[in-house]
């Protein structure tokens, strides 16, 4: 791993709106430069995407963008990121995705020219490779439309590039359901890392070529899936929190390849990435309740630079369209943080403290997001010599913190949860430092018909 | 109840696959579903009774505990594995007609959609209730459902969708199935689906959770 | 007016979660006693209510209540108010309303017995009298089903009684559109006050008879309508803010008749009522964006005791049903405030300060909600000898504050808005102290076919 | 343009009802719509031209400024009053057929619903565009719409609803109107209504704002 030292090692420096390496955008946003911005996400209501419905699809995106920016303007917004996370058809047929970026960008530009409201588009194509099983991570023909959308989409105004890439997911899906932490670690710290290296080298090169921003990649299909499953009480929260920690070593590869942030919302690795690399991040919490319920509603904002709602359909609420309503909610959340920043560090720290203390002891998934714990775990995550060792160390450090916290009585867990702690520790302790030793150890245990080693450069 | 069946029931309920399997720790070294099924058959217990009096009740308990959030998925999966070990012994009796399956359940995630975690859970619980499962996987179009139905006439169909843009494919698939075999019972599910939508596309049943699907199928079978 | 002195006269005492006269409920909520609770509001999706659909209607309310309480429990909620604001059919045929209260109350009781989660139902029947024009405020047959629902509904478990009564609305509707401040004042401080006296004497008596809680009445059809119209830029914000101030003299009549709070959300008179009478209040802001957009998203929570989302339909979002998602959002908002309360006054004051400063200078409607301004305006609102004089004085004090603020440069208003200030002042100054003089002055100016004086006891 | 008409246009646009009216302050004491219309008629200007060249363009300007948030409703209402003062003079010419109205617009808030602020605004702006308005008020059932249509054959109908529980009444009313006079053009609006819903209930047009309604009606009339 490239990083051997934390860029932010003092928990009091790990705070919303500020980071050592802010990202400046074309229309003047300064992400992480002293200001938190809203990041609005949205999607279509129930409908098909086909030749007949395309005009309606475009209309939806036009209406969403106009409604949201009009509201942001009304609320004196300091700036907005609009994430265009594509639906499959829009990546499969990149022309559709590009057209939507154009529509949105025209509206952004208009609000900028006419009213001075700055906004940018984060373009997030789908990782189509998961349509093929076993996955052809490197040789798939599906890489072509993905990269066509990246390139033409960024030229059309999708300035921030992200993806939720899926390398390793073929192993992770079952591992999550089985609570098999070693297989999870294999999927993230071996397969995921290798796929990220392959993918992000290309994305960063492309962004560099056109002067655009390679932002980041979230382990949504891993860590967020785990959180949703834990939320349904399908798997232990302790396990889900650990998956999140492990996913850091996978997602940080984007930065190692040159991505500069803002990291993508939805997997909550952000705070760790921020501590280790200093890039700005995007997070989501209570105001993403439209997309999924959450055990980290407040604490997730403790050190964020963008504040996101993850996704909401373009449907009508009593007040108006849902994306407009969520734009408003994000803006007020962000105003609170920005007012605190403006008033100085005492105020920002007290607000952060309230965010943290309101959730921290309610769930292990919240516990890991306490800035002090983020720093501790981050240190462990860069201590070793391999991604595998780092992932294991981070996970073990999380167990330390969890047990210390349980010992103080500030947090309690039902037996069903706590009984997983020794089991997980034991499994982790059996993981060797070296990647090749680990691969050798794991191969007999995993259904190898599910993935092709050579597609991961192995 | 027969003591052998009681033991088998316990083994399946707690996920003891076979004697060697380390899980669950408190049954270490004891016989698992594999051994206990063989012993039951050797003792002349009717295969149908093994299914009806041990395996299905065991999985019923597991399903109930799961719905009540008393166990996690891995425990349920272990039980499903234990049941699988037992079923391996019973398979010949299905073929020979000595055991009647409750029915066949064809399930898949619809065209364009790759979300399968929910679908897999449903399949597992339905299997636990004594149904034969035909899992078509993800990204499944109408043609493949029709094909599966022609191979398994009378099967109940389950469709899963997690995306608002693939839900509409459900409608298409339902229409094509109802066109070719109007009597096919179709069940739909997945986070964005609801009862209204189910009615609208002409499907027969919607359940927000696997439990509801199992209850519905059990009613059908009885 | 009964009140001649403020119960809370120090702005630093006017804060969320605490009030001199908290309200204790059957299942142990202590509203205003050191804790902010969520107040969830909800309604049906698009559907008709008739004999055929009744089972579905009941199902919706069952599902909403279960989904919300389950989520609240999951989030370790300290307690919840569920507002059941009826739809017309449910008051017209009180049996429907009562049945819904029963359904909801059974679920509340179950969560209380089984899990210790305390919740209460606020029952808000419709004011049916507005179906008759000119309105028969005192002699209408429609009062009968309204009071039947109040009585049977409270016995069924609707422990907190509220209504958005409509006395004076027949004059106010047009007055708002014409920005006729004198007519607004007539509708609120003369007609509204008199109707409130009539109505709330009855409600308080009924509540007393059964040991239930007469909570409060919001001037929704007046002040909230004005806010929505100003939000659409149909009328000046300056005017809408003034309507809110004037509405206080009308809504306070409930307390004069014996209502004890929590005052109802949605009209934002709450802070003034709290300052003058010391009752606990309910407010809504950013997290009511599902129901209407708002210029007071954060500041509205500055001194609230319940935190409400006003209304959301029972429709499906990506995460689940919308009321469940909003339950979560409210709970996290409330957690933040409660964490601050727990940490002590420094923290609560800083959090309040951030709520206030993030909005205060963005809109005159926010300006009036600054606790310091609430106290100043409240003092003016009790200075005179009649409701009319008080309303006028309060409105004039608001103009003072507005002009002082504009003079400091902290707030700016476009010409379109500011040009209304002198016009409004002039009109207000022409209003006499005495009610009878004012009535005499107004009668020739208002379309008297619209209302029947004797129905207001005149 | 004729100077008299230009003055009338200005009076209506700025809401000067008659000479005595104090509003707007900067036109104090000057002739208002009332006087200027009389003068125009006295000067032999054709009533149709007064309508088409002064009143409608004036209200068009007002509507535009309103949509652009340059004026508030009260200003628009004053203009509507000024237009009313002018129309009082023109009324006889409608009766005699010397002026052709652009058409009749029957509007109402549907059964069960009392929200009328939005409906009133739409009515006012449509009136400003030269249409004859029949405002049925609030809580209006299908019967009353049919009655109004039988008195005003060929009228366009506008339905308003603000409650999700009264929107469904819109569907019923549309069905009944289309049944008895299938050619009737029906427009729907109100906060919870949208284009999908409009299509679903078989109405002809939906507009989120009065401006859209006016544009649509003007196209119909032309
Ligand atoms: C996990 C997940 C993924 C994983 C899927 C892994 C897998 N193997 O399934 C990955 C990362 C691959 C993924 C990819 C995508 N996803 Co996804 N994903 C999720 C997530 C986080 C959880 C879904 C889940 O597994 N839940 C747990 C299971 C157990 O619940 P369930 O599926 O609902 O099933 C239960 C019931 O519904 C029911 N059930 C299910 N099926 C059936 C069938 C029958 C017959 C019955 C009776 C019952 C039933 O029983 C189950 C058990 O209780 C959701 C978020 C959320 N809040 O749901 C988003 C979500 C569904 N995904 C979303 C999106 C947008 C995508 C992508 C398009 C992202 C992208 N831009 O690339 C891709 C699309 C890929 C594709 N073509 O399908 C959106 C959908 C938005 C929309 N417009 O519809 C969601 C809602 C996230 C969000 N909030 O934005 N996703
Ligand atoms: C003002 C108001 C009232 C006033 C109405 C005053 C009046 N004379 O109209 C009063 C207080 C009486 C009232 C009462 C009620 N209300 Co109310 N009310 C509102 C409020 C705050 C504003 C509505 C409004 O006037 N908007 C301003 C106008 C200009 O906008 P508009 O009506 O949308 O019209 C515009 C367009 O839609 C369009 N348009 C409108 N009609 C048409 C027609 C055509 C043909 C076209 C082309 C266009 C068009 O053009 C207009 C101009 O731009 C809304 C909240 C909101 N966010 O909208 C709630 C709201 C509509 N009311 C609501 C409720 C629940 C009620 C009550 C049931 C409350 C109660 N429990 O007693 C009662 C019901 C009374 C009844 N039977 O109708 C809910 C509806 C929820 C639901 N399930 O549908 C809302 C959404 C409030 C909320 N967030 O909960 N209400």
PDB file of C-alpha atoms in Angstrom, chain A residues 4-10 272 275-277 374-376 378-380 382:
ATOM      1  CA  UNK A   4       2.310   4.589   5.353  1.00  0.00           C
ATOM      2  CA  UNK A   5       1.370   7.648   7.350  1.00  0.00           C
ATOM      3  CA  UNK A   6      -1.837   9.459   8.202  1.00  0.00           C
ATOM      4  CA  UNK A   7      -2.373  12.850   6.620  1.00  0.00           C
ATOM      5  CA  UNK A   8      -4.748  13.670   9.476  1.00  0.00           C
ATOM      6  CA  UNK A   9      -3.646  12.062  12.716  1.00  0.00           C
ATOM      7  CA  UNK A  10      -5.306  14.379  15.200  1.00  0.00           C
ATOM      8  CA  UNK A 272     -10.813   6.535   6.891  1.00  0.00           C
ATOM      9  CA  UNK A 275      -7.639  10.478   7.583  1.00  0.00           C
ATOM     10  CA  UNK A 276      -5.160   8.456   5.561  1.00  0.00           C
ATOM     11  CA  UNK A 277      -5.003  10.480   2.349  1.00  0.00           C
ATOM     12  CA  UNK A 374     -11.377   6.419  12.738  1.00  0.00           C
ATOM     13  CA  UNK A 375      -7.870   7.617  13.457  1.00  0.00           C
ATOM     14  CA  UNK A 376      -6.999   4.574  15.559  1.00  0.00           C
ATOM     15  CA  UNK A 378      -6.712   4.086  10.148  1.00  0.00           C
ATOM     16  CA  UNK A 379      -3.337   3.804  11.833  1.00  0.00           C
ATOM     17  CA  UNK A 380      -3.803   0.052  12.008  1.00  0.00           C
ATOM     18  CA  UNK A 382      -1.534   1.293   7.178  1.00  0.00           C
TER      19      UNK A 382
END
